[in-house]
CSV table of C-alpha atoms in Angstrom, one decimal:
chain,number,residue,atom,x,y,z
A,22,UNK,CA,0.0,0.0,0.0
A,23,UNK,CA,1.1,3.6,-0.4
A,24,UNK,CA,1.7,3.8,3.4
A,25,UNK,CA,4.3,1.0,3.4
A,26,UNK,CA,6.2,2.0,0.2
A,27,UNK,CA,9.8,3.0,1.0
A,28,UNK,CA,12.4,4.2,-1.5
A,29,UNK,CA,16.1,3.7,-1.3
A,30,UNK,CA,18.6,6.1,-2.9
A,31,UNK,CA,21.7,4.8,-4.5
A,32,UNK,CA,24.5,7.3,-4.3
A,33,UNK,CA,26.3,8.4,-7.5
A,34,UNK,CA,30.1,8.2,-7.8
A,35,UNK,CA,32.3,5.4,-6.7
A,36,UNK,CA,32.3,5.1,-2.9
A,37,UNK,CA,34.9,3.7,-0.5
A,38,UNK,CA,33.5,0.2,-0.8
A,39,UNK,CA,33.5,0.3,-4.7
A,40,UNK,CA,29.8,0.7,-5.0
A,41,UNK,CA,27.7,3.6,-6.3
A,42,UNK,CA,26.1,4.5,-9.6
A,43,UNK,CA,28.3,5.9,-12.4
A,44,UNK,CA,26.1,9.0,-12.7
A,45,UNK,CA,22.6,10.4,-12.0
A,46,UNK,CA,21.8,10.5,-15.7
A,47,UNK,CA,20.0,7.2,-15.9
A,48,UNK,CA,18.5,6.5,-19.3
A,49,UNK,CA,17.4,2.9,-19.1
A,50,UNK,CA,17.1,0.1,-16.6
A,51,UNK,CA,16.8,-3.6,-17.5
A,52,UNK,CA,16.5,-6.8,-15.4
A,53,UNK,CA,17.8,-9.9,-17.1
A,54,UNK,CA,16.6,-13.5,-16.6
A,55,UNK,CA,19.2,-14.1,-13.9
A,56,UNK,CA,17.9,-11.2,-11.8
A,57,UNK,CA,20.8,-8.9,-12.5
A,58,UNK,CA,20.1,-5.2,-13.1
A,59,UNK,CA,21.7,-3.3,-16.0
A,60,UNK,CA,21.6,0.6,-15.8
A,61,UNK,CA,22.4,2.7,-18.9
A,62,UNK,CA,23.6,6.2,-18.4
A,63,UNK,CA,23.9,9.3,-20.6
A,64,UNK,CA,27.6,9.8,-21.2
A,65,UNK,CA,28.6,7.5,-18.4
A,66,UNK,CA,28.4,3.9,-19.8
A,67,UNK,CA,26.7,1.0,-18.0
A,68,UNK,CA,26.3,-0.1,-14.4
A,69,UNK,CA,25.8,-3.8,-13.6
A,70,UNK,CA,24.1,-4.8,-10.4
A,71,UNK,CA,24.6,-8.5,-9.4
A,72,UNK,CA,21.6,-10.5,-8.3
A,73,UNK,CA,23.9,-12.1,-5.7
A,74,UNK,CA,25.4,-9.0,-4.2
A,75,UNK,CA,24.0,-5.5,-4.3
A,76,UNK,CA,27.1,-4.1,-5.8
A,77,UNK,CA,27.4,-1.8,-8.8
A,78,UNK,CA,30.0,-2.4,-11.5
A,79,UNK,CA,30.8,0.3,-14.0
A,80,UNK,CA,31.5,-1.5,-17.3
A,81,UNK,CA,34.2,-0.2,-19.7
A,82,UNK,CA,31.7,1.1,-22.3
A,83,UNK,CA,34.0,3.6,-24.0
A,84,UNK,CA,34.8,4.9,-27.5
A,85,UNK,CA,37.9,6.4,-29.1
A,86,UNK,CA,37.7,10.1,-30.2
A,87,UNK,CA,40.3,12.6,-31.5
A,88,UNK,CA,40.5,13.8,-27.9
A,89,UNK,CA,41.1,10.4,-26.5
A,90,UNK,CA,38.9,7.7,-24.9
A,91,UNK,CA,35.6,8.7,-23.4
A,92,UNK,CA,32.5,7.0,-22.0
A,93,UNK,CA,29.7,6.1,-24.4
A,94,UNK,CA,26.0,6.9,-24.0
A,95,UNK,CA,23.8,3.8,-23.4
A,96,UNK,CA,20.3,5.0,-24.4
A,97,UNK,CA,18.7,1.6,-24.6
A,98,UNK,CA,19.3,-2.0,-23.4
A,99,UNK,CA,18.0,-5.4,-24.6
A,100,UNK,CA,18.7,-9.0,-23.5
A,101,UNK,CA,19.2,-11.8,-26.0
A,102,UNK,CA,17.9,-15.3,-25.4
A,103,UNK,CA,21.5,-16.5,-24.7
A,104,UNK,CA,21.7,-14.1,-21.8
A,105,UNK,CA,24.0,-11.5,-23.4
A,106,UNK,CA,23.0,-7.9,-23.3
A,107,UNK,CA,23.0,-5.4,-26.1
A,108,UNK,CA,23.5,-1.7,-25.4
A,109,UNK,CA,22.2,0.9,-27.8
A,110,UNK,CA,24.8,3.6,-28.2
A,111,UNK,CA,25.5,6.5,-30.5
A,112,UNK,CA,25.8,5.0,-34.0
A,113,UNK,CA,26.5,1.5,-32.8
A,114,UNK,CA,25.3,-1.6,-30.9
A,115,UNK,CA,27.5,-3.1,-28.2
A,116,UNK,CA,27.4,-6.7,-27.1
A,117,UNK,CA,28.2,-7.5,-23.4
A,118,UNK,CA,28.9,-11.0,-22.1
A,119,UNK,CA,30.0,-11.8,-18.6
A,120,UNK,CA,30.4,-8.1,-17.9
A,121,UNK,CA,32.8,-7.6,-20.8
A,122,UNK,CA,32.4,-6.1,-24.3
A,123,UNK,CA,32.7,-8.9,-26.8
A,124,UNK,CA,31.4,-7.1,-30.0
A,125,UNK,CA,30.7,-3.7,-31.4
A,126,UNK,CA,28.5,-3.3,-34.5
A,127,UNK,CA,28.1,0.1,-36.2
A,128,UNK,CA,24.7,1.1,-37.7
A,129,UNK,CA,24.2,3.4,-40.7
A,130,UNK,CA,23.1,6.3,-38.6
A,131,UNK,CA,25.1,8.6,-36.3
A,132,UNK,CA,22.1,8.9,-34.0
A,133,UNK,CA,21.7,7.3,-30.5
A,134,UNK,CA,19.7,4.1,-30.4
A,135,UNK,CA,16.9,5.2,-28.1
A,136,UNK,CA,14.7,2.0,-28.3
A,137,UNK,CA,15.1,-1.7,-29.1
A,138,UNK,CA,12.7,-4.6,-29.5
A,139,UNK,CA,13.6,-8.2,-30.3
A,140,UNK,CA,11.1,-9.4,-33.0
A,141,UNK,CA,12.6,-13.0,-32.9
A,142,UNK,CA,14.2,-15.0,-35.7
A,143,UNK,CA,17.3,-12.8,-35.5
A,144,UNK,CA,15.5,-9.5,-36.2
A,145,UNK,CA,15.5,-6.4,-34.0
A,146,UNK,CA,13.7,-3.1,-34.3
A,147,UNK,CA,15.9,-0.1,-33.6
A,148,UNK,CA,14.4,3.2,-32.7
A,149,UNK,CA,16.7,6.2,-33.3
A,150,UNK,CA,17.0,9.8,-32.1
A,151,UNK,CA,15.6,12.0,-34.8
A,152,UNK,CA,16.2,9.3,-37.4
A,153,UNK,CA,13.2,7.1,-37.2
A,154,UNK,CA,13.1,3.3,-37.2
A,155,UNK,CA,15.3,0.5,-38.6
A,156,UNK,CA,15.1,-3.3,-38.7
A,157,UNK,CA,18.5,-4.9,-37.8
A,158,UNK,CA,19.7,-8.4,-38.6
A,159,UNK,CA,21.7,-9.9,-35.8
A,160,UNK,CA,23.5,-12.4,-38.0
A,161,UNK,CA,24.6,-10.1,-40.8
A,162,UNK,CA,24.8,-6.8,-39.0
A,163,UNK,CA,22.8,-5.1,-41.8
A,164,UNK,CA,19.8,-2.9,-41.2
A,165,UNK,CA,16.9,-1.6,-43.3
A,166,UNK,CA,15.3,1.8,-42.9
A,167,UNK,CA,11.5,1.8,-42.2
A,168,UNK,CA,10.0,5.1,-43.4
A,169,UNK,CA,8.3,7.2,-40.8
A,170,UNK,CA,5.2,9.4,-41.3
A,171,UNK,CA,7.0,12.6,-40.1
A,172,UNK,CA,10.4,14.2,-40.5
A,173,UNK,CA,13.2,13.7,-37.9
A,174,UNK,CA,11.1,11.6,-35.6
A,175,UNK,CA,12.6,10.2,-32.5
A,176,UNK,CA,11.4,6.7,-31.5
A,177,UNK,CA,11.1,6.4,-27.7
A,178,UNK,CA,9.4,3.1,-27.1
A,179,UNK,CA,8.5,0.0,-29.2
A,180,UNK,CA,5.7,-2.3,-27.9
A,181,UNK,CA,3.9,-5.3,-29.6
A,182,UNK,CA,0.1,-4.7,-29.7
A,183,UNK,CA,-0.8,-8.4,-29.3
A,184,UNK,CA,-2.0,-8.7,-32.9
A,185,UNK,CA,1.3,-9.1,-34.6
A,186,UNK,CA,1.8,-5.4,-35.1
A,187,UNK,CA,3.8,-2.8,-33.1
A,188,UNK,CA,3.0,0.4,-31.3
A,189,UNK,CA,5.7,3.0,-31.8
A,190,UNK,CA,5.9,5.8,-29.3
A,191,UNK,CA,7.7,8.9,-30.7
A,192,UNK,CA,8.3,12.5,-29.8
A,193,UNK,CA,5.5,13.4,-32.3
A,194,UNK,CA,2.8,11.1,-31.0
A,195,UNK,CA,1.8,7.4,-31.3
A,196,UNK,CA,2.4,5.3,-34.5
A,197,UNK,CA,1.7,1.8,-35.6
A,198,UNK,CA,4.0,-0.5,-37.5
A,199,UNK,CA,2.0,-2.9,-39.6
A,200,UNK,CA,3.1,-5.0,-42.6
A,201,UNK,CA,6.4,-3.1,-42.7
A,202,UNK,CA,4.7,0.4,-42.8
A,203,UNK,CA,4.5,3.0,-40.1
A,204,UNK,CA,1.4,5.2,-39.9
A,205,UNK,CA,0.4,7.9,-37.4
A,206,UNK,CA,-2.5,6.9,-35.2
A,207,UNK,CA,-5.0,9.7,-35.9
A,208,UNK,CA,-7.9,8.2,-33.9
A,209,UNK,CA,-6.5,9.4,-30.5
A,210,UNK,CA,-7.8,12.4,-28.6
A,211,UNK,CA,-6.4,15.7,-29.8
A,212,UNK,CA,-4.5,16.5,-26.6
A,213,UNK,CA,-2.6,13.2,-26.9
A,214,UNK,CA,-2.1,12.8,-30.6
A,215,UNK,CA,1.1,14.8,-31.0
A,216,UNK,CA,2.6,14.5,-27.5
A,217,UNK,CA,5.8,12.5,-26.8
A,218,UNK,CA,5.0,8.9,-25.9
A,219,UNK,CA,7.8,7.7,-23.6
A,220,UNK,CA,6.2,4.4,-22.3
A,221,UNK,CA,3.4,2.0,-23.4
A,222,UNK,CA,1.9,-0.6,-20.9
A,223,UNK,CA,-0.8,-3.0,-22.1
A,224,UNK,CA,-3.7,-3.5,-19.6
A,225,UNK,CA,-5.5,-6.8,-18.8
A,226,UNK,CA,-8.1,-6.0,-21.4
A,227,UNK,CA,-5.6,-6.0,-24.2
């Protein structure tokens, strides 16, 4: 009940015992099948929270720049059936296995990967910042652009609708992906139609 809910705050910065979040700029949190928690940060890489010990690990999610090595932005996270985790970064996907980066795969867009959804059969939907939607092939590393109904749309959330199609939450309202085509959902109330849709949760009625 609301009277019994209590929140615990995790401090940012590495503390004396080696714990603490990498930053306060948390962009995404994911719980894998083992009960571990993965926390993606803006500009501060990834944190890993073990299901066995409540300890944070800052993973070495970095990139080389003309000014040296800097932390990446992990804007989205997704777990694969084998237990590996993919981090959606700026212009690339990063595979993490056993708390180590094992693969990096560039995508044909310089934008941050803001949303991911595993369609199955080796296909993943990638939502991008101001660059719409792509379908990514895990085996080949190739991706195909899926045209959006508006210009410079940012995909914020991808959710199956239960009928084989997908609801796409964007910064310009709610869309639907059906038969490879994205259309704006125009049958929504006017105050909602063009607002940013950051999360979608199905209810028990479908």
